Amino acid sequence: MCATLFLGESFGGLQALGALVLLSGAVLAVTRGRLPRPRRPSARQTAEAEVTQGSD
C-alpha cells in the first residue's frame, strides 16, 4: 500500500483481493472467529428503564 502511495507502483485487482483476504484473516484471528454481538441490556438496566418510563 505504501508503495502505491509513495512510489507510484500499480495495485491490481488480484493484489486488492489478496489484501482483503489477508485483512479478513487478521480480523478472524483477533476475534478468534467470533463476531461481536450487540449488547443486551442487563436486568438492572431494563428495570431502571421501566421505572423511569413509569414515572412520566
mmCIF file of N, CA and C in Angstrom:
data_model
loop_
_atom_site.group_PDB
_atom_site.id
_atom_site.type_symbol
_atom_site.label_atom_id
_atom_site.label_comp_id
_atom_site.label_asym_id
_atom_site.label_seq_id
_atom_site.Cartn_x
_atom_site.Cartn_y
_atom_site.Cartn_z
ATOM 1 N N MET A 1 0.822 -1.193 0.000
ATOM 2 C CA MET A 1 0.000 0.000 0.000
ATOM 3 C C MET A 1 0.871 1.264 0.000
ATOM 4 N N CYS A 2 1.925 1.251 0.812
ATOM 5 C CA CYS A 2 2.816 2.415 0.845
ATOM 6 C C CYS A 2 3.514 2.599 -0.494
ATOM 7 N N ALA A 3 3.844 1.471 -1.148
ATOM 8 C CA ALA A 3 4.500 1.572 -2.450
ATOM 9 C C ALA A 3 3.567 2.230 -3.462
ATOM 10 N N THR A 4 2.277 1.982 -3.345
ATOM 11 C CA THR A 4 1.306 2.599 -4.246
ATOM 12 C C THR A 4 1.230 4.101 -4.001
ATOM 13 N N LEU A 5 1.211 4.483 -2.751
ATOM 14 C CA LEU A 5 1.065 5.901 -2.412
ATOM 15 C C LEU A 5 2.336 6.703 -2.656
ATOM 16 N N PHE A 6 3.481 6.160 -2.255
ATOM 17 C CA PHE A 6 4.700 6.953 -2.257
ATOM 18 C C PHE A 6 5.591 6.721 -3.477
ATOM 19 N N LEU A 7 5.532 5.515 -4.070
ATOM 20 C CA LEU A 7 6.445 5.196 -5.163
ATOM 21 C C LEU A 7 5.758 5.085 -6.514
ATOM 22 N N GLY A 8 4.448 5.226 -6.542
ATOM 23 C CA GLY A 8 3.726 5.181 -7.802
ATOM 24 C C GLY A 8 3.567 3.782 -8.378
ATOM 25 N N GLU A 9 3.718 2.749 -7.544
ATOM 26 C CA GLU A 9 3.557 1.370 -8.012
ATOM 27 C C GLU A 9 2.088 1.111 -8.323
ATOM 28 N N SER A 10 1.851 0.160 -9.234
ATOM 29 C CA SER A 10 0.475 -0.193 -9.561
ATOM 30 C C SER A 10 -0.078 -1.162 -8.514
ATOM 31 N N PHE A 11 -1.363 -1.171 -8.387
ATOM 32 C CA PHE A 11 -2.046 -2.028 -7.408
ATOM 33 C C PHE A 11 -3.209 -2.664 -8.143
ATOM 34 N N GLY A 12 -3.062 -3.916 -8.542
ATOM 35 C CA GLY A 12 -4.056 -4.579 -9.370
ATOM 36 C C GLY A 12 -5.189 -5.196 -8.574
ATOM 37 N N GLY A 13 -6.159 -5.699 -9.296
ATOM 38 C CA GLY A 13 -7.324 -6.316 -8.666
ATOM 39 C C GLY A 13 -6.979 -7.558 -7.873
ATOM 40 N N LEU A 14 -6.062 -8.358 -8.385
ATOM 41 C CA LEU A 14 -5.664 -9.573 -7.678
ATOM 42 C C LEU A 14 -4.936 -9.231 -6.379
ATOM 43 N N GLN A 15 -4.133 -8.196 -6.413
ATOM 44 C CA GLN A 15 -3.468 -7.751 -5.188
ATOM 45 C C GLN A 15 -4.479 -7.216 -4.175
ATOM 46 N N ALA A 16 -5.485 -6.509 -4.657
ATOM 47 C CA ALA A 16 -6.526 -5.993 -3.763
ATOM 48 C C ALA A 16 -7.285 -7.146 -3.118
ATOM 49 N N LEU A 17 -7.584 -8.166 -3.907
ATOM 50 C CA LEU A 17 -8.273 -9.342 -3.365
ATOM 51 C C LEU A 17 -7.403 -10.026 -2.314
ATOM 52 N N GLY A 18 -6.116 -10.143 -2.589
ATOM 53 C CA GLY A 18 -5.198 -10.737 -1.621
ATOM 54 C C GLY A 18 -5.132 -9.933 -0.336
ATOM 55 N N ALA A 19 -5.127 -8.618 -0.457
ATOM 56 C CA ALA A 19 -5.107 -7.761 0.734
ATOM 57 C C ALA A 19 -6.382 -7.928 1.545
ATOM 58 N N LEU A 20 -7.506 -8.060 0.863
ATOM 59 C CA LEU A 20 -8.784 -8.262 1.553
ATOM 60 C C LEU A 20 -8.802 -9.588 2.300
ATOM 61 N N VAL A 21 -8.295 -10.639 1.669
ATOM 62 C CA VAL A 21 -8.223 -11.951 2.323
ATOM 63 C C VAL A 21 -7.291 -11.888 3.528
ATOM 64 N N LEU A 22 -6.164 -11.212 3.379
ATOM 65 C CA LEU A 22 -5.207 -11.073 4.468
ATOM 66 C C LEU A 22 -5.829 -10.338 5.656
ATOM 67 N N LEU A 23 -6.507 -9.230 5.382
ATOM 68 C CA LEU A 23 -7.131 -8.465 6.464
ATOM 69 C C LEU A 23 -8.278 -9.229 7.115
ATOM 70 N N SER A 24 -9.026 -9.984 6.320
ATOM 71 C CA SER A 24 -10.110 -10.801 6.873
ATOM 72 C C SER A 24 -9.545 -11.850 7.828
ATOM 73 N N GLY A 25 -8.436 -12.472 7.434
ATOM 74 C CA GLY A 25 -7.794 -13.452 8.305
ATOM 75 C C GLY A 25 -7.290 -12.827 9.586
ATOM 76 N N ALA A 26 -6.773 -11.620 9.499
ATOM 77 C CA ALA A 26 -6.291 -10.927 10.696
ATOM 78 C C ALA A 26 -7.438 -10.616 11.651
ATOM 79 N N VAL A 27 -8.562 -10.185 11.112
ATOM 80 C CA VAL A 27 -9.732 -9.893 11.952
ATOM 81 C C VAL A 27 -10.237 -11.170 12.616
ATOM 82 N N LEU A 28 -10.306 -12.253 11.862
ATOM 83 C CA LEU A 28 -10.748 -13.529 12.442
ATOM 84 C C LEU A 28 -9.783 -14.006 13.523
ATOM 85 N N ALA A 29 -8.482 -13.795 13.329
ATOM 86 C CA ALA A 29 -7.505 -14.197 14.334
ATOM 87 C C ALA A 29 -7.663 -13.397 15.616
ATOM 88 N N VAL A 30 -7.890 -12.095 15.478
ATOM 89 C CA VAL A 30 -8.030 -11.238 16.662
ATOM 90 C C VAL A 30 -9.315 -11.547 17.413
ATOM 91 N N THR A 31 -10.406 -11.779 16.689
ATOM 92 C CA THR A 31 -11.692 -12.045 17.341
ATOM 93 C C THR A 31 -11.902 -13.519 17.625
ATOM 94 N N ARG A 32 -10.917 -14.356 17.269
ATOM 95 C CA ARG A 32 -10.991 -15.809 17.457
ATOM 96 C C ARG A 32 -12.203 -16.409 16.755
ATOM 97 N N GLY A 33 -12.549 -15.845 15.628
ATOM 98 C CA GLY A 33 -13.639 -16.376 14.821
ATOM 99 C C GLY A 33 -15.022 -15.982 15.290
ATOM 100 N N ARG A 34 -15.100 -15.168 16.323
ATOM 101 C CA ARG A 34 -16.415 -14.737 16.835
ATOM 102 C C ARG A 34 -16.668 -13.300 16.419
ATOM 103 N N LEU A 35 -17.828 -13.061 15.892
ATOM 104 C CA LEU A 35 -18.193 -11.699 15.530
ATOM 105 C C LEU A 35 -18.784 -11.008 16.747
ATOM 106 N N PRO A 36 -18.495 -9.728 16.920
ATOM 107 C CA PRO A 36 -19.062 -9.022 18.074
ATOM 108 C C PRO A 36 -20.581 -8.931 17.960
ATOM 109 N N ARG A 37 -21.246 -9.239 19.048
ATOM 110 C CA ARG A 37 -22.711 -9.165 19.085
ATOM 111 C C ARG A 37 -23.138 -7.888 19.794
ATOM 112 N N PRO A 38 -24.294 -7.354 19.400
ATOM 113 C CA PRO A 38 -24.795 -6.184 20.140
ATOM 114 C C PRO A 38 -25.090 -6.584 21.581
ATOM 115 N N ARG A 39 -24.779 -5.690 22.480
ATOM 116 C CA ARG A 39 -25.009 -5.995 23.892
ATOM 117 C C ARG A 39 -26.481 -5.911 24.229
ATOM 118 N N ARG A 40 -26.900 -6.857 25.013
ATOM 119 C CA ARG A 40 -28.271 -6.808 25.545
ATOM 120 C C ARG A 40 -28.237 -6.018 26.851
ATOM 121 N N PRO A 41 -29.287 -5.265 27.108
ATOM 122 C CA PRO A 41 -29.309 -4.556 28.394
ATOM 123 C C PRO A 41 -29.427 -5.558 29.540
ATOM 124 N N SER A 42 -28.735 -5.282 30.633
ATOM 125 C CA SER A 42 -28.811 -6.168 31.787
ATOM 126 C C SER A 42 -30.190 -6.043 32.441
ATOM 127 N N ALA A 43 -30.489 -6.961 33.331
ATOM 128 C CA ALA A 43 -31.775 -6.933 34.024
ATOM 129 C C ALA A 43 -31.928 -5.640 34.828
ATOM 130 N N ARG A 44 -30.829 -5.173 35.399
ATOM 131 C CA ARG A 44 -30.872 -3.929 36.178
ATOM 132 C C ARG A 44 -31.201 -2.740 35.278
ATOM 133 N N GLN A 45 -30.563 -2.666 34.105
ATOM 134 C CA GLN A 45 -30.828 -1.560 33.195
ATOM 135 C C GLN A 45 -32.265 -1.596 32.702
ATOM 136 N N THR A 46 -32.789 -2.791 32.441
ATOM 137 C CA THR A 46 -34.168 -2.931 31.987
ATOM 138 C C THR A 46 -35.133 -2.466 33.079
ATOM 139 N N ALA A 47 -34.867 -2.867 34.333
ATOM 140 C CA ALA A 47 -35.727 -2.466 35.441
ATOM 141 C C ALA A 47 -35.678 -0.956 35.650
ATOM 142 N N GLU A 48 -34.496 -0.382 35.552
ATOM 143 C CA GLU A 48 -34.373 1.074 35.707
ATOM 144 C C GLU A 48 -35.119 1.812 34.600
ATOM 145 N N ALA A 49 -35.078 1.280 33.386
ATOM 146 C CA ALA A 49 -35.783 1.912 32.271
ATOM 147 C C ALA A 49 -37.283 1.856 32.496
ATOM 148 N N GLU A 50 -37.775 0.738 33.023
ATOM 149 C CA GLU A 50 -39.208 0.606 33.278
ATOM 150 C C GLU A 50 -39.656 1.564 34.371
ATOM 151 N N VAL A 51 -38.840 1.741 35.404
ATOM 152 C CA VAL A 51 -39.174 2.657 36.487
ATOM 153 C C VAL A 51 -39.181 4.083 35.960
ATOM 154 N N THR A 52 -38.211 4.421 35.134
ATOM 155 C CA THR A 52 -38.121 5.774 34.572
ATOM 156 C C THR A 52 -39.308 6.072 33.682
ATOM 157 N N GLN A 53 -39.712 5.114 32.861
ATOM 158 C CA GLN A 53 -40.837 5.323 31.960
ATOM 159 C C GLN A 53 -42.157 5.381 32.727
ATOM 160 N N GLY A 54 -42.237 4.667 33.841
ATOM 161 C CA GLY A 54 -43.466 4.650 34.623
ATOM 162 C C GLY A 54 -43.703 5.948 35.380
ATOM 163 N N SER A 55 -42.671 6.751 35.583
ATOM 164 C CA SER A 55 -42.838 7.983 36.347
ATOM 165 C C SER A 55 -43.303 9.158 35.505
ATOM 166 N N ASP A 56 -43.473 8.964 34.198
ATOM 167 C CA ASP A 56 -43.920 10.072 33.338
ATOM 168 C C ASP A 56 -45.330 10.435 33.565
#
